[in-house]
Short mmCIF file of C-alpha atoms and ligand atoms in Angstrom, two decimals:
data_model
loop_
_atom_site.label_atom_id
_atom_site.label_comp_id
_atom_site.label_asym_id
_atom_site.label_seq_id
_atom_site.Cartn_x
_atom_site.Cartn_y
_atom_site.Cartn_z
CA MET A 17 -8.88 24.99 -8.04
CA ARG A 18 -9.00 24.32 -4.33
CA ARG A 19 -5.91 23.42 -2.29
CA VAL A 20 -6.23 19.80 -1.06
CA GLY A 21 -4.38 18.02 1.74
CA ILE A 22 -4.47 15.18 4.26
CA VAL A 23 -6.23 16.26 7.47
CA GLY A 24 -6.33 12.97 9.40
CA VAL A 25 -4.63 9.57 9.41
CA GLY A 26 -5.33 6.16 10.98
CA GLU A 27 -4.10 2.59 10.85
CA TYR A 28 -5.08 -0.84 12.03
CA LEU A 29 -2.81 -3.88 12.27
CA PRO A 30 -4.25 -7.25 13.25
CA LYS A 31 -2.90 -8.60 16.53
CA LYS A 32 -1.41 -11.90 15.36
CA VAL A 33 2.32 -11.73 14.61
CA LEU A 34 4.01 -14.24 12.28
CA THR A 35 7.79 -14.12 12.72
CA ASN A 36 10.52 -15.40 10.44
CA ALA A 37 11.12 -18.11 13.04
CA ASP A 38 7.48 -19.21 12.61
CA LEU A 39 8.00 -19.37 8.84
CA GLU A 40 11.08 -21.56 9.30
CA LYS A 41 8.66 -24.21 10.61
CA MET A 42 6.35 -23.87 7.59
CA VAL A 43 8.69 -23.78 4.54
CA GLN A 44 12.38 -24.29 3.83
CA THR A 45 13.66 -20.83 4.72
CA SER A 46 15.65 -19.02 7.40
CA ASP A 47 15.43 -15.81 9.36
CA GLU A 48 18.84 -14.95 7.93
CA TRP A 49 17.67 -15.36 4.30
CA ILE A 50 14.46 -13.37 4.78
CA THR A 51 16.16 -10.58 6.73
CA THR A 52 19.09 -10.07 4.36
CA ARG A 53 17.08 -10.47 1.11
CA THR A 54 14.00 -8.46 2.13
CA GLY A 55 14.45 -6.57 5.44
CA ILE A 56 11.36 -8.30 6.89
CA LYS A 57 11.46 -9.75 10.43
CA GLN A 58 7.74 -10.27 11.03
CA ARG A 59 4.29 -9.56 9.60
CA ARG A 60 0.73 -9.38 10.94
CA LEU A 61 -2.03 -11.85 10.12
CA ALA A 62 -5.76 -11.15 10.22
CA ALA A 63 -7.93 -13.44 12.34
CA LYS A 64 -10.05 -16.05 10.51
CA ASP A 65 -13.16 -13.86 10.84
CA GLU A 66 -11.44 -10.60 9.80
CA ALA A 67 -12.00 -9.48 6.19
CA SER A 68 -10.45 -6.44 4.50
CA SER A 69 -13.46 -4.25 5.34
CA ASP A 70 -13.06 -5.06 9.06
CA LEU A 71 -9.51 -3.76 8.95
CA ALA A 72 -10.52 -0.82 6.75
CA ILE A 73 -13.31 0.23 9.12
CA LYS A 74 -10.97 0.33 12.12
CA ALA A 75 -8.30 2.35 10.27
CA GLY A 76 -10.99 4.57 8.73
CA ARG A 77 -12.60 5.36 12.10
CA ARG A 78 -9.23 6.38 13.51
CA ALA A 79 -8.55 8.68 10.54
CA LEU A 80 -12.00 10.29 10.92
CA GLU A 81 -11.40 10.85 14.65
CA ASP A 82 -7.99 12.33 13.87
CA ALA A 83 -9.62 14.70 11.35
CA ARG A 84 -12.54 15.36 13.76
CA LEU A 85 -14.94 14.55 10.95
CA ASN A 86 -18.34 12.99 11.64
CA PRO A 87 -18.94 10.02 9.30
CA LYS A 88 -22.34 11.56 8.47
CA ASP A 89 -20.52 14.47 6.77
CA LEU A 90 -18.31 12.22 4.66
CA GLU A 91 -18.87 12.65 0.90
CA LEU A 92 -16.56 10.05 -0.69
CA ILE A 93 -15.07 6.70 0.39
CA ILE A 94 -12.42 5.01 -1.74
CA VAL A 95 -10.95 1.68 -0.69
CA ALA A 96 -7.80 0.50 -2.46
CA THR A 97 -7.49 -3.27 -2.19
CA ILE A 98 -6.54 -6.43 -4.08
CA THR A 99 -8.24 -8.55 -1.42
CA PRO A 100 -11.82 -7.22 -1.42
CA ASP A 101 -14.32 -8.93 0.91
CA MET A 102 -16.09 -10.21 -2.25
CA HIS A 103 -15.89 -9.67 -6.03
CA PHE A 104 -18.85 -7.36 -5.46
CA PRO A 105 -20.21 -5.24 -3.88
CA SER A 106 -17.22 -2.99 -3.34
CA THR A 107 -15.43 -3.12 0.02
CA ALA A 108 -16.03 0.64 0.24
CA CYS A 109 -19.80 -0.05 0.47
CA PHE A 110 -19.26 -2.36 3.47
CA VAL A 111 -17.15 0.38 5.08
CA GLN A 112 -19.86 2.98 4.41
CA ALA A 113 -22.59 0.82 5.99
CA ASN A 114 -20.55 0.22 9.14
CA LEU A 115 -19.53 3.87 9.53
CA GLY A 116 -23.05 5.13 8.86
CA ALA A 117 -21.64 7.49 6.22
CA LYS A 118 -24.96 7.73 4.40
CA LYS A 119 -24.03 10.68 2.18
CA ALA A 120 -20.80 9.15 0.85
CA VAL A 121 -20.25 7.92 -2.71
CA CYS A 122 -18.31 4.64 -2.51
CA PHE A 123 -16.07 2.60 -4.78
CA ASP A 124 -12.91 0.48 -4.77
CA VAL A 125 -9.70 1.04 -6.68
CA SER A 126 -7.67 -1.88 -8.04
CA ALA A 127 -4.10 -0.62 -8.38
CA ALA A 128 -2.33 -3.20 -6.21
CA CYS A 129 0.51 -1.77 -4.14
CA ALA A 130 0.10 1.67 -5.72
CA GLY A 131 -3.59 1.66 -4.72
CA PHE A 132 -3.32 4.21 -1.91
CA VAL A 133 -1.46 6.67 -4.15
CA TYR A 134 -4.11 6.16 -6.85
CA ALA A 135 -6.93 6.67 -4.31
CA LEU A 136 -5.28 9.84 -3.01
CA THR A 137 -4.94 11.19 -6.55
CA ILE A 138 -8.60 10.48 -7.37
CA ALA A 139 -9.80 12.08 -4.13
CA GLN A 140 -7.63 15.15 -4.77
CA GLN A 141 -9.16 15.55 -8.24
CA PHE A 142 -12.75 15.49 -6.93
CA ILE A 143 -12.06 17.84 -4.04
CA SER A 144 -9.88 20.33 -5.93
CA ARG A 145 -12.71 20.78 -8.45
CA GLY A 146 -15.32 21.23 -5.73
CA VAL A 147 -17.28 18.05 -6.58
CA TYR A 148 -16.91 16.74 -3.00
CA LYS A 149 -15.76 18.49 0.18
CA ASN A 150 -13.93 15.54 1.70
CA ALA A 151 -12.96 11.88 1.22
CA LEU A 152 -11.91 8.92 3.31
CA ILE A 153 -9.27 6.90 1.45
CA ILE A 154 -8.19 3.52 2.76
CA GLY A 155 -5.65 0.89 1.76
CA ALA A 156 -6.75 -2.43 3.28
CA GLU A 157 -5.48 -5.94 2.66
CA VAL A 158 -5.82 -9.47 3.97
CA LEU A 159 -3.03 -10.78 1.74
CA SER A 160 -2.77 -13.93 3.88
CA THR A 161 -5.87 -15.19 2.01
CA ILE A 162 -4.16 -15.02 -1.40
CA THR A 163 -0.72 -16.18 -0.21
CA ASP A 164 0.42 -19.70 -1.06
CA TRP A 165 1.77 -20.79 2.31
CA GLU A 166 3.65 -23.65 0.60
CA ASP A 167 5.61 -21.32 -1.73
CA ARG A 168 8.73 -19.97 0.00
CA ASN A 169 9.35 -17.57 -2.90
CA THR A 170 6.31 -15.49 -1.95
CA CYS A 171 4.92 -16.45 1.48
CA VAL A 172 7.73 -14.75 3.39
CA LEU A 173 6.99 -11.36 1.82
CA PHE A 174 3.41 -10.35 2.63
CA GLY A 175 1.25 -9.34 5.58
CA ASP A 176 -2.19 -7.97 6.52
CA GLY A 177 -3.23 -4.47 7.64
CA ALA A 178 -4.96 -1.21 6.79
CA GLY A 179 -4.12 2.48 6.68
CA ALA A 180 -6.43 5.42 6.06
CA ALA A 181 -6.43 9.16 5.47
CA VAL A 182 -9.05 11.90 5.36
CA VAL A 183 -8.54 14.23 2.41
CA ALA A 184 -10.08 17.72 2.38
CA GLU A 185 -9.56 21.34 1.43
CA VAL A 186 -6.72 22.97 3.38
CA LYS A 187 -5.67 26.60 3.85
CA SER A 188 -1.94 26.01 3.48
CA GLY A 189 0.30 23.25 2.10
CA GLY A 190 -1.44 20.24 0.53
CA GLY A 191 -0.76 18.22 -2.61
CA LEU A 192 1.83 19.80 -4.90
CA SER A 193 1.96 17.17 -7.64
CA THR A 194 0.98 13.65 -8.54
CA TYR A 195 2.34 11.31 -11.17
CA LEU A 196 0.77 7.96 -12.12
CA GLY A 197 1.78 5.35 -14.69
CA SER A 198 0.85 1.86 -15.89
CA ASP A 199 2.30 -0.85 -18.15
CA GLY A 200 -0.12 -3.70 -18.81
CA THR A 201 2.40 -5.55 -21.00
CA LYS A 202 4.08 -6.69 -17.77
CA ALA A 203 0.92 -8.02 -16.12
CA ASP A 204 2.26 -11.58 -16.05
CA LEU A 205 5.05 -10.69 -13.60
CA LEU A 206 2.68 -10.58 -10.65
CA MET A 207 -0.89 -11.85 -10.66
CA ILE A 208 -3.52 -14.24 -9.31
CA PRO A 209 -4.35 -16.26 -12.44
CA GLY A 210 -7.45 -18.07 -11.09
CA GLY A 211 -10.79 -17.06 -9.65
CA GLY A 212 -11.70 -14.32 -12.12
CA SER A 213 -13.62 -14.50 -15.41
CA ARG A 214 -10.46 -15.69 -17.26
CA ASN A 215 -10.08 -18.85 -15.13
CA PRO A 216 -13.18 -19.12 -12.94
CA SER A 217 -12.75 -21.13 -9.75
CA THR A 218 -13.01 -24.88 -10.38
CA HIS A 219 -11.53 -27.93 -8.70
CA GLU A 220 -8.81 -27.75 -11.35
CA THR A 221 -7.83 -24.13 -10.66
CA ILE A 222 -7.76 -24.91 -6.95
CA ASN A 223 -5.66 -28.09 -7.45
CA LYS A 224 -3.20 -26.06 -9.55
CA ARG A 225 -3.15 -23.41 -6.81
CA LEU A 226 -4.06 -20.73 -9.39
CA HIS A 227 -6.07 -18.75 -6.83
CA TYR A 228 -2.84 -17.78 -5.09
CA LEU A 229 -0.50 -14.93 -5.92
CA LYS A 230 2.23 -15.79 -8.47
CA MET A 231 5.31 -13.64 -8.93
CA GLN A 232 8.54 -13.45 -10.90
CA GLY A 233 10.38 -11.79 -8.04
CA ASN A 234 13.66 -11.09 -9.76
CA GLU A 235 12.07 -9.29 -12.70
CA VAL A 236 9.76 -7.29 -10.45
CA PHE A 237 12.76 -6.28 -8.35
CA LYS A 238 14.70 -4.78 -11.26
CA ILE A 239 11.73 -2.91 -12.70
CA ALA A 240 10.63 -1.66 -9.27
CA VAL A 241 13.90 0.15 -8.61
CA LYS A 242 13.75 1.87 -12.00
CA ILE A 243 10.05 2.74 -11.81
CA MET A 244 10.13 4.10 -8.26
CA THR A 245 13.14 6.26 -9.09
CA GLU A 246 11.50 7.63 -12.25
CA ALA A 247 8.16 8.25 -10.53
CA ALA A 248 9.86 10.18 -7.72
CA ARG A 249 11.84 12.30 -10.19
CA GLU A 250 8.75 13.04 -12.29
CA ALA A 251 6.53 14.01 -9.33
CA LEU A 252 9.29 16.27 -7.95
CA LYS A 253 9.82 17.88 -11.36
CA GLN A 254 6.12 18.65 -11.62
CA ALA A 255 6.22 20.23 -8.15
CA ASP A 256 9.30 22.25 -9.21
CA LEU A 257 11.37 20.67 -6.43
CA GLU A 258 14.68 18.81 -6.13
CA CYS A 259 15.34 15.56 -4.25
CA SER A 260 17.25 17.63 -1.69
CA ASP A 261 13.99 19.48 -0.86
CA VAL A 262 12.30 16.28 0.35
CA ASP A 263 12.08 15.92 4.14
CA LEU A 264 10.67 12.38 4.17
CA VAL A 265 10.00 9.70 1.55
CA ILE A 266 7.21 7.23 2.28
CA PRO A 267 8.03 4.38 -0.12
CA HIS A 268 6.00 1.27 -0.77
CA GLN A 269 7.46 -1.30 1.63
CA ALA A 270 8.12 -4.28 -0.67
CA ASN A 271 11.80 -4.96 -0.12
CA ILE A 272 14.39 -2.94 1.78
CA ARG A 273 16.90 -3.50 -1.04
CA ILE A 274 14.49 -1.98 -3.60
CA ILE A 275 13.95 1.04 -1.34
CA MET A 276 17.66 1.56 -0.66
CA ALA A 277 18.61 1.15 -4.33
CA MET A 278 16.05 3.83 -5.20
CA ALA A 279 17.33 6.10 -2.41
CA LYS A 280 20.88 5.71 -3.73
CA LYS A 281 19.85 6.65 -7.26
CA LEU A 282 18.03 9.71 -5.92
CA ASP A 283 20.95 10.57 -3.62
CA LEU A 284 18.65 10.53 -0.60
CA PRO A 285 20.22 9.76 2.81
CA PRO A 286 18.67 6.82 4.75
CA GLU A 287 17.36 9.12 7.51
CA ARG A 288 14.98 10.68 5.00
CA ILE A 289 13.38 7.33 4.09
CA TYR A 290 10.57 5.98 6.28
CA LEU A 291 10.84 2.23 6.88
CA ASN A 292 8.52 -0.15 8.72
CA ILE A 293 8.95 -3.21 6.47
CA GLU A 294 10.72 -5.01 9.32
CA LYS A 295 7.46 -5.09 11.34
CA TYR A 296 4.79 -5.62 8.68
CA GLY A 297 6.31 -6.92 5.42
CA ASN A 298 4.57 -5.91 2.19
CA VAL A 299 0.92 -4.98 2.87
CA SER A 300 0.25 -3.93 -0.75
CA SER A 301 -2.13 -0.93 -0.93
CA ALA A 302 -1.98 -0.52 2.86
CA SER A 303 1.83 -0.21 3.00
CA THR A 304 2.20 3.48 2.16
CA ALA A 305 -0.97 4.31 4.12
CA ILE A 306 0.28 2.63 7.32
CA ALA A 307 3.76 4.12 6.91
CA LEU A 308 2.32 7.62 6.40
CA CYS A 309 0.14 7.27 9.50
CA GLU A 310 3.06 6.08 11.63
CA ALA A 311 5.32 8.85 10.36
CA VAL A 312 2.72 11.49 11.28
CA LYS A 313 1.91 9.98 14.68
CA THR A 314 5.56 9.61 15.69
CA GLY A 315 6.43 13.18 14.68
CA ARG A 316 8.62 12.18 11.74
CA ILE A 317 6.41 14.46 9.59
CA LYS A 318 5.98 18.02 10.82
CA LYS A 319 4.02 20.98 9.52
CA GLY A 320 5.71 22.48 6.48
CA ASP A 321 7.61 19.27 5.58
CA ILE A 322 7.83 18.10 1.98
CA VAL A 323 6.67 14.47 1.86
CA LEU A 324 7.03 12.15 -1.13
CA LEU A 325 4.82 9.06 -1.43
CA ASP A 326 6.22 6.58 -3.95
CA ALA A 327 4.72 3.18 -4.86
CA PHE A 328 4.59 0.47 -7.53
CA GLY A 329 2.72 -2.78 -7.93
CA SER A 330 1.08 -5.44 -10.04
CA GLY A 331 -0.24 -4.24 -13.38
CA LEU A 332 2.37 -2.96 -13.54
CA VAL A 333 1.28 0.33 -12.03
CA TRP A 334 3.14 3.06 -10.19
CA GLY A 335 2.57 6.47 -8.66
CA ALA A 336 4.23 9.24 -6.69
CA CYS A 337 2.75 12.26 -4.88
CA VAL A 338 4.45 15.28 -3.39
CA ILE A 339 2.66 16.83 -0.41
CA LYS A 340 3.53 19.90 1.64
CA TRP A 341 2.41 18.99 5.17
N1 LIG B 6 14.10 -18.81 1.74
C1 LIG B 6 15.25 -19.33 1.31
N2 LIG B 6 15.60 -19.35 0.01
C2 LIG B 6 14.74 -18.80 -0.86
C3 LIG B 6 13.53 -18.23 -0.46
C4 LIG B 6 13.22 -18.26 0.90
N3 LIG B 6 12.07 -17.74 1.38
N4 LIG B 6 12.89 -17.77 -1.57
C5 LIG B 6 13.66 -18.02 -2.62
N5 LIG B 6 14.78 -18.65 -2.19
C6 LIG B 6 15.91 -19.12 -2.99
C7 LIG B 6 15.56 -19.33 -4.43
O1 LIG B 6 14.95 -20.58 -4.62
C8 LIG B 6 16.91 -19.23 -5.10
O2 LIG B 6 17.58 -20.46 -4.94
P1 LIG B 6 18.44 -21.08 -6.14
O3 LIG B 6 19.53 -20.08 -6.39
O4 LIG B 6 18.91 -22.37 -5.56
O5 LIG B 6 17.48 -21.21 -7.27
C9 LIG B 6 17.67 -18.21 -4.23
O6 LIG B 6 16.93 -18.13 -3.00
C10 LIG B 6 17.74 -16.83 -4.86
O7 LIG B 6 16.49 -16.49 -5.40
P2 LIG B 6 16.25 -15.10 -6.08
O8 LIG B 6 14.86 -15.08 -6.60
O9 LIG B 6 17.37 -14.80 -7.01
O10 LIG B 6 16.39 -14.13 -4.83
P3 LIG B 6 16.34 -12.58 -4.80
O11 LIG B 6 17.58 -12.06 -4.23
O12 LIG B 6 15.87 -11.99 -6.11
O13 LIG B 6 15.18 -12.32 -3.75
C11 LIG B 6 12.88 -11.71 -3.69
C12 LIG B 6 13.89 -12.80 -4.00
C13 LIG B 6 11.49 -12.21 -3.98
C14 LIG B 6 13.00 -11.37 -2.21
C15 LIG B 6 13.20 -10.45 -4.53
O14 LIG B 6 13.36 -10.82 -5.88
C16 LIG B 6 12.13 -9.41 -4.44
O15 LIG B 6 11.89 -8.83 -3.40
N6 LIG B 6 11.50 -9.09 -5.59
C17 LIG B 6 10.48 -8.07 -5.65
C18 LIG B 6 9.24 -8.60 -5.06
C19 LIG B 6 8.25 -7.53 -4.83
O16 LIG B 6 8.58 -6.44 -4.49
N7 LIG B 6 6.99 -7.87 -5.00
C20 LIG B 6 5.91 -7.02 -4.73
C21 LIG B 6 5.77 -5.98 -5.74
S1 LIG B 6 4.63 -4.81 -5.18
#
């Protein structure tokens, strides 16, 4: 089996900023409520003509440049998204066409906020077995298109953006373990009920606002703390490491209180947790990808560091990866 690691990272955040003060004018909420309950101060919004693939392409190009890889040599593109450009074809195919990555095999992964961790795991499997030499994995979301801007319970939480990584064989370090899990019995906690084959789009589904994200926030909160803690423990166990060995945790950025409750259970000091939720809110599959990119670019991750990615999302699904940088 080949040793597989991340050899390039990139991100793209749309320019438009929506602050908590802006939201105060849209729904009955306050900066104080949003900040104390979630840790979010602002989020980015894609422009009207920006779809998920547009964000993905920009983040993907940056990751390829960082890895010094010509798109023509790319063998696999995986896009993790819950806001694809269209039901089909896959967003990965739009990315391929724009990049001119003619050789690449392309598909999307639907694993909500754990999508980037799932994509990384799939890419690692292909490359470690020698099926492909490299992969571009991208988490890209335009969650503003599935957000009900009249629902204060959810609209304050989400944002748009993309993060990408190039995965390839490495001589030292690389992925040490990966742990994924799913529980479909809890699907109703977080979903978009309309617009699929269960409730195809009709005037009725639109009037009932079924094409927007629905969430039982309280329930998700409790499960998220438990799941993220367990996933971290399991991935570390498989890598034969302790929590104290971890230099930096890149958690899914859903709620600062979820992240800090997990850190407390794992006995991890705050300085070893990467946070950017304040700037971007929850960007689903792109959250861990953007955070990883920022941590690398700002020197928070250095060669030899043990990095733990840890995410959960609608499904429910969850995943954690341990990487030696
Ligand atoms: N502004 C002001 N008040 C709000 C509000 C908002 N934006 N949203 C909800 N409230 C109100 C509620 O209506 C409720 O009022 P009530 O007591 O009069 O009924 C009160 O605040 C408390 O609501 P509650 O749901 O108990 O708050 P909470 O502390 O659980 O925080 C979430 C709500 C959504 C922030 C929190 O549950 C959460 O983050 N859950 C996980 C969500 C998540 O991670 N989703 C993505 C998974 S990948």
